[in-house]
Amino acid sequence: MPELPEVEVTRRSFAEAIAGARILAVRLGKPLRWPLGCPAESLVGLNVVGVRRRGKYLLIDLDRGLLLVHLGMSGSLRFSGSQPEPGKHDHWDLQTSAGTLRLHDPRRFGAVVYAQGEEAPVAKKLLDGLGMEPLGPSFSPLAFHQGVKASRLPVKQLLLAGKLVVGVGNIYASEALYLAGIRPTVRASSLGPVRIQRLYQAIGQVLGKAIELGGSSLKDFSSADGSSGHFQNAVQVYGRAGLPCYVCSTPVKMIRQGQRSSFYCPSCQR
């Protein structure tokens, strides 16, 4: 599933090119997770003001309203001046004066939703429950500390839930916990202030590095310009079960938490 780094990398790969473009046509393929929410033809003639991100949503601001785009489990965007004929998994095209933005989504868990503004009910339903942005000014050390201490969940489950901090997916939660020296099974509320601060810093470091490396292309992720990510080549524990820890040589362990795989070093993480 594309997580925050992959969505941010995608945003950066086409946001500048599409800004200021005029919408010429909209093509809808098979139904996605949620309906568009407006007649497709009503978007024709609008201008793209810019592209932002909130959690794992891309917000394409128009001069009237906005489009909320979610990549779901397997979605990816392509932006090009000349797209080939749509394939069976190409479910949405936004043709603009600068090029065509296409959503490719084999499992169709992604979505493109129109809202008249961020205060519209559909936008609030999708965005209001999201946690703090881990790479933005709203990521407060105090609020993070309070949220961790208030939770009885295992710390990795808390990170994945997205209510406290958004976008820390499975790969990045495992890597941040390793960097902070915290086992994924530790109850969040049992952590002391020093360990919480280390985790707070580790989240920013791991996500920042993932964006710098273009995200993770474990399966078929690539950005809107077709570039693949390379963070998977820099992981310390994720996917390395049985292999030696880079720090202490203890074999990395893998356990299941909430149907997700967690990787950690039994020696370095307590």
PDB file of C-alpha atoms in Angstrom:
ATOM      1  CA  MET A   1       0.000   0.000   0.000  1.00  0.00           C
ATOM      2  CA  PRO A   2       1.404   3.450  -0.849  1.00  0.00           C
ATOM      3  CA  GLU A   3       2.124   5.243   2.419  1.00  0.00           C
ATOM      4  CA  LEU A   4       2.932   8.861   3.210  1.00  0.00           C
ATOM      5  CA  PRO A   5       6.404   8.877   1.587  1.00  0.00           C
ATOM      6  CA  GLU A   6       5.096   7.334  -1.637  1.00  0.00           C
ATOM      7  CA  VAL A   7       2.159   9.767  -1.758  1.00  0.00           C
ATOM      8  CA  GLU A   8       4.451  12.756  -1.113  1.00  0.00           C
ATOM      9  CA  VAL A   9       6.903  11.558  -3.772  1.00  0.00           C
ATOM     10  CA  THR A  10       3.984  11.203  -6.182  1.00  0.00           C
ATOM     11  CA  ARG A  11       2.790  14.722  -5.366  1.00  0.00           C
ATOM     12  CA  ARG A  12       6.195  16.238  -5.966  1.00  0.00           C
ATOM     13  CA  SER A  13       6.557  14.419  -9.282  1.00  0.00           C
ATOM     14  CA  PHE A  14       3.640  16.206 -10.968  1.00  0.00           C
ATOM     15  CA  ALA A  15       2.445  19.112  -8.775  1.00  0.00           C
ATOM     16  CA  GLU A  16       4.568  21.789 -10.418  1.00  0.00           C
ATOM     17  CA  ALA A  17       3.805  20.577 -13.945  1.00  0.00           C
ATOM     18  CA  ILE A  18       0.024  20.539 -13.519  1.00  0.00           C
ATOM     19  CA  ALA A  19      -0.324  23.792 -11.550  1.00  0.00           C
ATOM     20  CA  GLY A  20      -2.201  26.389 -13.592  1.00  0.00           C
ATOM     21  CA  ALA A  21      -3.448  23.856 -16.151  1.00  0.00           C
ATOM     22  CA  ARG A  22      -7.003  23.936 -17.483  1.00  0.00           C
ATOM     23  CA  ILE A  23      -9.143  20.785 -17.338  1.00  0.00           C
ATOM     24  CA  LEU A  24     -10.125  19.725 -20.861  1.00  0.00           C
ATOM     25  CA  ALA A  25     -11.825  16.368 -20.235  1.00  0.00           C
ATOM     26  CA  VAL A  26     -12.456  13.751 -17.556  1.00  0.00           C
ATOM     27  CA  ARG A  27     -12.673  10.017 -18.260  1.00  0.00           C
ATOM     28  CA  LEU A  28     -14.104   7.535 -15.753  1.00  0.00           C
ATOM     29  CA  GLY A  29     -13.457   3.812 -15.976  1.00  0.00           C
ATOM     30  CA  LYS A  30     -14.810   1.120 -13.665  1.00  0.00           C
ATOM     31  CA  PRO A  31     -16.214   2.357 -10.329  1.00  0.00           C
ATOM     32  CA  LEU A  32     -13.654   3.043  -7.626  1.00  0.00           C
ATOM     33  CA  ARG A  33     -14.069   2.836  -3.849  1.00  0.00           C
ATOM     34  CA  TRP A  34     -16.272   5.955  -3.706  1.00  0.00           C
ATOM     35  CA  PRO A  35     -18.125   7.848  -6.444  1.00  0.00           C
ATOM     36  CA  LEU A  36     -16.699  11.033  -7.917  1.00  0.00           C
ATOM     37  CA  GLY A  37     -19.495  13.044  -6.333  1.00  0.00           C
ATOM     38  CA  CYS A  38     -20.248  15.295  -9.314  1.00  0.00           C
ATOM     39  CA  PRO A  39     -20.897  14.933 -13.040  1.00  0.00           C
ATOM     40  CA  ALA A  40     -17.498  14.442 -14.675  1.00  0.00           C
ATOM     41  CA  GLU A  41     -18.296  17.048 -17.317  1.00  0.00           C
ATOM     42  CA  SER A  42     -18.815  19.707 -14.625  1.00  0.00           C
ATOM     43  CA  LEU A  43     -15.039  19.735 -14.018  1.00  0.00           C
ATOM     44  CA  VAL A  44     -14.265  20.699 -17.604  1.00  0.00           C
ATOM     45  CA  GLY A  45     -13.086  24.296 -17.844  1.00  0.00           C
ATOM     46  CA  LEU A  46     -11.853  24.503 -14.244  1.00  0.00           C
ATOM     47  CA  ASN A  47      -8.207  25.327 -13.525  1.00  0.00           C
ATOM     48  CA  VAL A  48      -5.791  23.435 -11.297  1.00  0.00           C
ATOM     49  CA  VAL A  49      -4.488  25.810  -8.637  1.00  0.00           C
ATOM     50  CA  GLY A  50      -2.042  23.400  -6.984  1.00  0.00           C
ATOM     51  CA  VAL A  51      -1.554  20.000  -5.354  1.00  0.00           C
ATOM     52  CA  ARG A  52      -1.239  19.419  -1.609  1.00  0.00           C
ATOM     53  CA  ARG A  53      -1.118  16.329   0.591  1.00  0.00           C
ATOM     54  CA  ARG A  54      -2.976  15.475   3.799  1.00  0.00           C
ATOM     55  CA  GLY A  55      -1.920  12.135   5.190  1.00  0.00           C
ATOM     56  CA  LYS A  56      -2.250   9.701   2.289  1.00  0.00           C
ATOM     57  CA  TYR A  57      -4.692  11.938   0.381  1.00  0.00           C
ATOM     58  CA  LEU A  58      -3.617  14.139  -2.484  1.00  0.00           C
ATOM     59  CA  LEU A  59      -5.651  17.339  -2.610  1.00  0.00           C
ATOM     60  CA  ILE A  60      -5.858  18.790  -6.097  1.00  0.00           C
ATOM     61  CA  ASP A  61      -7.054  22.344  -5.550  1.00  0.00           C
ATOM     62  CA  LEU A  62      -9.221  23.775  -8.327  1.00  0.00           C
ATOM     63  CA  ASP A  63     -10.450  27.315  -8.803  1.00  0.00           C
ATOM     64  CA  ARG A  64     -13.797  25.917  -7.674  1.00  0.00           C
ATOM     65  CA  GLY A  65     -13.534  23.097  -5.142  1.00  0.00           C
ATOM     66  CA  LEU A  66     -10.963  20.323  -4.955  1.00  0.00           C
ATOM     67  CA  LEU A  67     -10.366  16.679  -5.837  1.00  0.00           C
ATOM     68  CA  LEU A  68      -9.327  14.264  -3.085  1.00  0.00           C
ATOM     69  CA  VAL A  69      -7.279  11.399  -4.516  1.00  0.00           C
ATOM     70  CA  HIS A  70      -6.436   8.238  -2.568  1.00  0.00           C
ATOM     71  CA  LEU A  71      -4.237   5.531  -4.058  1.00  0.00           C
ATOM     72  CA  GLY A  72      -5.815   2.708  -2.047  1.00  0.00           C
ATOM     73  CA  MET A  73      -3.948  -0.601  -1.862  1.00  0.00           C
ATOM     74  CA  SER A  74      -2.375  -0.727  -5.302  1.00  0.00           C
ATOM     75  CA  GLY A  75      -3.007   2.576  -7.046  1.00  0.00           C
ATOM     76  CA  SER A  76      -0.503   4.814  -8.766  1.00  0.00           C
ATOM     77  CA  LEU A  77      -0.685   8.028 -10.768  1.00  0.00           C
ATOM     78  CA  ARG A  78       0.964   8.857 -14.074  1.00  0.00           C
ATOM     79  CA  PHE A  79       1.239  12.331 -15.533  1.00  0.00           C
ATOM     80  CA  SER A  80       2.304  12.737 -19.127  1.00  0.00           C
ATOM     81  CA  GLY A  81       1.725  14.879 -22.161  1.00  0.00           C
ATOM     82  CA  SER A  82       0.756  11.796 -24.149  1.00  0.00           C
ATOM     83  CA  GLN A  83      -0.815   8.768 -22.484  1.00  0.00           C
ATOM     84  CA  PRO A  84      -1.384   5.441 -24.264  1.00  0.00           C
ATOM     85  CA  GLU A  85      -4.901   4.098 -24.687  1.00  0.00           C
ATOM     86  CA  PRO A  86      -6.374   3.276 -21.246  1.00  0.00           C
ATOM     87  CA  GLY A  87      -5.840  -0.297 -20.049  1.00  0.00           C
ATOM     88  CA  LYS A  88      -8.315  -2.343 -18.048  1.00  0.00           C
ATOM     89  CA  HIS A  89      -6.886  -1.064 -14.744  1.00  0.00           C
ATOM     90  CA  ASP A  90      -6.822   2.628 -15.755  1.00  0.00           C
ATOM     91  CA  HIS A  91      -9.936   4.007 -14.072  1.00  0.00           C
ATOM     92  CA  TRP A  92      -9.622   7.804 -14.173  1.00  0.00           C
ATOM     93  CA  ASP A  93      -8.074  10.344 -16.512  1.00  0.00           C
ATOM     94  CA  LEU A  94      -7.865  14.059 -15.870  1.00  0.00           C
ATOM     95  CA  GLN A  95      -6.923  15.566 -19.216  1.00  0.00           C
ATOM     96  CA  THR A  96      -5.500  19.063 -18.847  1.00  0.00           C
ATOM     97  CA  SER A  97      -3.785  21.636 -21.000  1.00  0.00           C
ATOM     98  CA  ALA A  98      -0.460  20.538 -19.436  1.00  0.00           C
ATOM     99  CA  GLY A  99      -0.930  16.777 -19.790  1.00  0.00           C
ATOM    100  CA  THR A 100      -3.081  13.883 -18.580  1.00  0.00           C
ATOM    101  CA  LEU A 101      -3.125  12.608 -14.999  1.00  0.00           C
ATOM    102  CA  ARG A 102      -4.145   8.929 -14.929  1.00  0.00           C
ATOM    103  CA  LEU A 103      -5.026   6.672 -11.988  1.00  0.00           C
ATOM    104  CA  HIS A 104      -3.969   3.047 -12.454  1.00  0.00           C
ATOM    105  CA  ASP A 105      -5.524   0.840  -9.766  1.00  0.00           C
ATOM    106  CA  PRO A 106      -5.757  -2.956 -10.270  1.00  0.00           C
ATOM    107  CA  ARG A 107      -7.666  -3.564  -7.010  1.00  0.00           C
ATOM    108  CA  ARG A 108      -9.894  -0.471  -7.248  1.00  0.00           C
ATOM    109  CA  PHE A 109      -9.582   0.463  -3.560  1.00  0.00           C
ATOM    110  CA  GLY A 110      -8.441   3.930  -4.564  1.00  0.00           C
ATOM    111  CA  ALA A 111     -10.735   6.905  -5.029  1.00  0.00           C
ATOM    112  CA  VAL A 112     -11.141  10.296  -6.644  1.00  0.00           C
ATOM    113  CA  VAL A 113     -13.748  12.450  -4.879  1.00  0.00           C
ATOM    114  CA  TYR A 114     -14.845  15.990  -5.665  1.00  0.00           C
ATOM    115  CA  ALA A 115     -15.673  18.384  -2.814  1.00  0.00           C
ATOM    116  CA  GLN A 116     -16.767  21.996  -2.976  1.00  0.00           C
ATOM    117  CA  GLY A 117     -14.210  22.796  -0.268  1.00  0.00           C
ATOM    118  CA  GLU A 118     -12.469  21.318   2.764  1.00  0.00           C
ATOM    119  CA  GLU A 119     -15.478  22.225   4.903  1.00  0.00           C
ATOM    120  CA  ALA A 120     -17.814  20.195   2.678  1.00  0.00           C
ATOM    121  CA  PRO A 121     -19.220  17.104   4.460  1.00  0.00           C
ATOM    122  CA  VAL A 122     -17.489  14.638   2.142  1.00  0.00           C
ATOM    123  CA  ALA A 123     -14.087  16.257   2.692  1.00  0.00           C
ATOM    124  CA  LYS A 124     -14.546  16.478   6.456  1.00  0.00           C
ATOM    125  CA  LYS A 125     -15.581  12.813   6.570  1.00  0.00           C
ATOM    126  CA  LEU A 126     -12.350  11.772   4.863  1.00  0.00           C
ATOM    127  CA  LEU A 127      -9.900  14.188   6.489  1.00  0.00           C
ATOM    128  CA  ASP A 128     -11.131  15.138   9.955  1.00  0.00           C
ATOM    129  CA  GLY A 129     -10.123  11.890  11.673  1.00  0.00           C
ATOM    130  CA  LEU A 130      -6.522  12.009  10.510  1.00  0.00           C
ATOM    131  CA  GLY A 131      -3.716  12.435  13.016  1.00  0.00           C
ATOM    132  CA  MET A 132      -0.870  14.928  13.046  1.00  0.00           C
ATOM    133  CA  GLU A 133       1.263  15.392   9.944  1.00  0.00           C
ATOM    134  CA  PRO A 134       4.639  13.914  10.953  1.00  0.00           C
ATOM    135  CA  LEU A 135       6.614  16.208   8.649  1.00  0.00           C
ATOM    136  CA  GLY A 136       4.691  19.417   9.301  1.00  0.00           C
ATOM    137  CA  PRO A 137       4.597  22.065  12.026  1.00  0.00           C
ATOM    138  CA  SER A 138       1.527  20.430  13.595  1.00  0.00           C
ATOM    139  CA  PHE A 139       3.665  17.468  14.716  1.00  0.00           C
ATOM    140  CA  SER A 140       4.009  18.660  18.280  1.00  0.00           C
ATOM    141  CA  PRO A 141       6.372  16.787  20.640  1.00  0.00           C
ATOM    142  CA  LEU A 142       4.016  17.516  23.542  1.00  0.00           C
ATOM    143  CA  ALA A 143       0.907  16.292  21.711  1.00  0.00           C
ATOM    144  CA  PHE A 144       2.779  13.189  20.566  1.00  0.00           C
ATOM    145  CA  HIS A 145       3.949  12.468  24.119  1.00  0.00           C
ATOM    146  CA  GLN A 146       0.432  12.896  25.488  1.00  0.00           C
ATOM    147  CA  GLY A 147      -1.068  10.668  22.803  1.00  0.00           C
ATOM    148  CA  VAL A 148       1.452   7.899  23.400  1.00  0.00           C
ATOM    149  CA  LYS A 149       0.956   7.968  27.181  1.00  0.00           C
ATOM    150  CA  ALA A 150      -2.829   7.847  26.755  1.00  0.00           C
ATOM    151  CA  SER A 151      -2.804   4.673  24.644  1.00  0.00           C
ATOM    152  CA  ARG A 152      -2.892   1.101  25.904  1.00  0.00           C
ATOM    153  CA  LEU A 153      -2.145  -0.264  22.431  1.00  0.00           C
ATOM    154  CA  PRO A 154       1.185  -1.841  21.513  1.00  0.00           C
ATOM    155  CA  VAL A 155       3.252   1.050  20.223  1.00  0.00           C
ATOM    156  CA  LYS A 156       3.425  -0.211  16.636  1.00  0.00           C
ATOM    157  CA  GLN A 157      -0.346  -0.626  16.503  1.00  0.00           C
ATOM    158  CA  LEU A 158      -0.714   2.950  17.747  1.00  0.00           C
ATOM    159  CA  LEU A 159       1.501   4.243  14.946  1.00  0.00           C
ATOM    160  CA  LEU A 160      -0.367   2.270  12.284  1.00  0.00           C
ATOM    161  CA  ALA A 161      -3.792   3.413  13.488  1.00  0.00           C
ATOM    162  CA  GLY A 162      -3.219   6.917  12.090  1.00  0.00           C
ATOM    163  CA  LYS A 163      -5.208   8.698  14.799  1.00  0.00           C
ATOM    164  CA  LEU A 164      -2.207  10.143  16.617  1.00  0.00           C
ATOM    165  CA  VAL A 165       0.173  10.584  13.689  1.00  0.00           C
ATOM    166  CA  VAL A 166      -0.767   9.915  10.093  1.00  0.00           C
ATOM    167  CA  GLY A 167       1.036   8.044   7.332  1.00  0.00           C
ATOM    168  CA  VAL A 168       3.492   5.918   9.344  1.00  0.00           C
ATOM    169  CA  GLY A 169       2.835   2.661   7.507  1.00  0.00           C
ATOM    170  CA  ASN A 170       4.113  -0.803   8.263  1.00  0.00           C
ATOM    171  CA  ILE A 171       7.586  -0.435   6.772  1.00  0.00           C
ATOM    172  CA  TYR A 172       8.212   2.952   8.336  1.00  0.00           C
ATOM    173  CA  ALA A 173       6.804   2.030  11.751  1.00  0.00           C
ATOM    174  CA  SER A 174       9.168  -0.962  11.935  1.00  0.00           C
ATOM    175  CA  GLU A 175      12.122   1.186  10.889  1.00  0.00           C
ATOM    176  CA  ALA A 176      11.307   4.067  13.249  1.00  0.00           C
ATOM    177  CA  LEU A 177      10.920   1.719  16.211  1.00  0.00           C
ATOM    178  CA  TYR A 178      14.275   0.129  15.389  1.00  0.00           C
ATOM    179  CA  LEU A 179      15.943   3.518  15.201  1.00  0.00           C
ATOM    180  CA  ALA A 180      14.366   4.464  18.553  1.00  0.00           C
ATOM    181  CA  GLY A 181      15.354   1.133  20.169  1.00  0.00           C
ATOM    182  CA  ILE A 182      11.748   0.211  21.037  1.00  0.00           C
ATOM    183  CA  ARG A 183      10.133  -3.192  20.506  1.00  0.00           C
ATOM    184  CA  PRO A 184       6.905  -3.085  18.488  1.00  0.00           C
ATOM    185  CA  THR A 185       5.048  -5.035  21.184  1.00  0.00           C
ATOM    186  CA  VAL A 186       5.703  -2.590  24.045  1.00  0.00           C
ATOM    187  CA  ARG A 187       2.545  -0.963  25.405  1.00  0.00           C
ATOM    188  CA  ALA A 188       2.599   2.670  24.367  1.00  0.00           C
ATOM    189  CA  SER A 189       1.587   4.014  27.782  1.00  0.00           C
ATOM    190  CA  SER A 190       4.564   2.281  29.431  1.00  0.00           C
ATOM    191  CA  LEU A 191       7.115   4.319  27.509  1.00  0.00           C
ATOM    192  CA  GLY A 192       8.985   7.033  29.376  1.00  0.00           C
ATOM    193  CA  PRO A 193       9.630  10.573  28.097  1.00  0.00           C
ATOM    194  CA  VAL A 194      13.138   9.854  26.802  1.00  0.00           C
ATOM    195  CA  ARG A 195      11.997   6.893  24.711  1.00  0.00           C
ATOM    196  CA  ILE A 196       8.964   8.785  23.436  1.00  0.00           C
ATOM    197  CA  GLN A 197      11.222  11.646  22.348  1.00  0.00           C
ATOM    198  CA  ARG A 198      13.512   9.194  20.546  1.00  0.00           C
ATOM    199  CA  LEU A 199      10.517   7.741  18.731  1.00  0.00           C
ATOM    200  CA  TYR A 200       9.244  11.208  17.825  1.00  0.00           C
ATOM    201  CA  GLN A 201      12.596  12.054  16.257  1.00  0.00           C
ATOM    202  CA  ALA A 202      12.927   8.655  14.573  1.00  0.00           C
ATOM    203  CA  ILE A 203       9.579   9.028  12.786  1.00  0.00           C
ATOM    204  CA  GLY A 204      10.694  12.272  11.173  1.00  0.00           C
ATOM    205  CA  GLN A 205      14.111  10.865  10.252  1.00  0.00           C
ATOM    206  CA  VAL A 206      12.747   7.685   8.677  1.00  0.00           C
ATOM    207  CA  LEU A 207       9.982   9.380   6.698  1.00  0.00           C
ATOM    208  CA  GLY A 208      12.334  12.133   5.562  1.00  0.00           C
ATOM    209  CA  LYS A 209      14.867   9.597   4.325  1.00  0.00           C
ATOM    210  CA  ALA A 210      12.149   7.570   2.584  1.00  0.00           C
ATOM    211  CA  ILE A 211      10.992  10.652   0.665  1.00  0.00           C
ATOM    212  CA  GLU A 212      14.596  11.508  -0.216  1.00  0.00           C
ATOM    213  CA  LEU A 213      15.008   7.987  -1.662  1.00  0.00           C
ATOM    214  CA  GLY A 214      11.762   8.132  -3.634  1.00  0.00           C
ATOM    215  CA  GLY A 215       9.671   5.912  -1.352  1.00  0.00           C
ATOM    216  CA  SER A 216       9.594   2.118  -1.324  1.00  0.00           C
ATOM    217  CA  SER A 217       9.007   0.095  -4.491  1.00  0.00           C
ATOM    218  CA  LEU A 218       8.482  -3.322  -2.923  1.00  0.00           C
ATOM    219  CA  LYS A 219       5.991  -4.330  -5.622  1.00  0.00           C
ATOM    220  CA  ASP A 220       5.043  -1.930  -8.378  1.00  0.00           C
ATOM    221  CA  PHE A 221       5.075   1.568  -6.900  1.00  0.00           C
ATOM    222  CA  SER A 222       6.489   4.358  -9.005  1.00  0.00           C
ATOM    223  CA  SER A 223       5.891   8.096  -8.984  1.00  0.00           C
ATOM    224  CA  ALA A 224       3.833  10.043 -11.527  1.00  0.00           C
ATOM    225  CA  ASP A 225       6.881  10.448 -13.757  1.00  0.00           C
ATOM    226  CA  GLY A 226       7.594   6.690 -13.706  1.00  0.00           C
ATOM    227  CA  SER A 227      10.500   6.759 -11.222  1.00  0.00           C
ATOM    228  CA  SER A 228      10.897   3.874  -8.768  1.00  0.00           C
ATOM    229  CA  GLY A 229      11.734   4.280  -5.081  1.00  0.00           C
ATOM    230  CA  HIS A 230      14.843   2.959  -3.358  1.00  0.00           C
ATOM    231  CA  PHE A 231      14.107   3.070   0.376  1.00  0.00           C
ATOM    232  CA  GLN A 232      13.675  -0.727   0.370  1.00  0.00           C
ATOM    233  CA  ASN A 233      17.430  -0.936  -0.213  1.00  0.00           C
ATOM    234  CA  ALA A 234      18.140   1.080   2.943  1.00  0.00           C
ATOM    235  CA  VAL A 235      15.918  -0.741   5.479  1.00  0.00           C
ATOM    236  CA  GLN A 236      17.490  -1.896   8.745  1.00  0.00           C
ATOM    237  CA  VAL A 237      14.974  -4.534   9.853  1.00  0.00           C
ATOM    238  CA  TYR A 238      11.907  -4.622   7.593  1.00  0.00           C
ATOM    239  CA  GLY A 239      11.831  -7.811   5.537  1.00  0.00           C
ATOM    240  CA  ARG A 240      15.117  -9.037   7.065  1.00  0.00           C
ATOM    241  CA  ALA A 241      13.821 -11.850   9.307  1.00  0.00           C
ATOM    242  CA  GLY A 242      16.651 -14.243  10.167  1.00  0.00           C
ATOM    243  CA  LEU A 243      19.359 -11.937   8.867  1.00  0.00           C
ATOM    244  CA  PRO A 244      21.877 -10.339  11.268  1.00  0.00           C
ATOM    245  CA  CYS A 245      21.183  -6.927  12.750  1.00  0.00           C
ATOM    246  CA  TYR A 246      23.550  -4.383  11.244  1.00  0.00           C
ATOM    247  CA  VAL A 247      24.486  -3.149  14.719  1.00  0.00           C
ATOM    248  CA  CYS A 248      24.796  -6.253  16.930  1.00  0.00           C
ATOM    249  CA  SER A 249      24.532  -9.215  14.495  1.00  0.00           C
ATOM    250  CA  THR A 250      21.572 -10.718  16.390  1.00  0.00           C
ATOM    251  CA  PRO A 251      19.128 -12.315  13.908  1.00  0.00           C
ATOM    252  CA  VAL A 252      16.181 -10.054  13.140  1.00  0.00           C
ATOM    253  CA  LYS A 253      12.836 -11.487  14.285  1.00  0.00           C
ATOM    254  CA  MET A 254       9.451 -11.323  12.597  1.00  0.00           C
ATOM    255  CA  ILE A 255       6.120 -11.520  14.444  1.00  0.00           C
ATOM    256  CA  ARG A 256       2.524 -10.907  13.433  1.00  0.00           C
ATOM    257  CA  GLN A 257       0.640  -7.954  14.893  1.00  0.00           C
ATOM    258  CA  GLY A 258      -2.901  -7.300  13.759  1.00  0.00           C
ATOM    259  CA  GLN A 259      -2.334  -9.332  10.571  1.00  0.00           C
ATOM    260  CA  ARG A 260       0.765  -7.279   9.719  1.00  0.00           C
ATOM    261  CA  SER A 261       4.384  -8.387   9.887  1.00  0.00           C
ATOM    262  CA  SER A 262       6.588  -6.650  12.446  1.00  0.00           C
ATOM    263  CA  PHE A 263      10.376  -6.889  12.264  1.00  0.00           C
ATOM    264  CA  TYR A 264      12.729  -6.034  15.133  1.00  0.00           C
ATOM    265  CA  CYS A 265      16.083  -6.807  16.705  1.00  0.00           C
ATOM    266  CA  PRO A 266      15.637  -8.653  20.032  1.00  0.00           C
ATOM    267  CA  SER A 267      18.894  -7.178  21.330  1.00  0.00           C
ATOM    268  CA  CYS A 268      18.763  -3.551  20.163  1.00  0.00           C
ATOM    269  CA  GLN A 269      15.051  -3.036  20.831  1.00  0.00           C
ATOM    270  CA  ARG A 270      13.644  -3.262  24.348  1.00  0.00           C
TER     271      ARG A 270
END
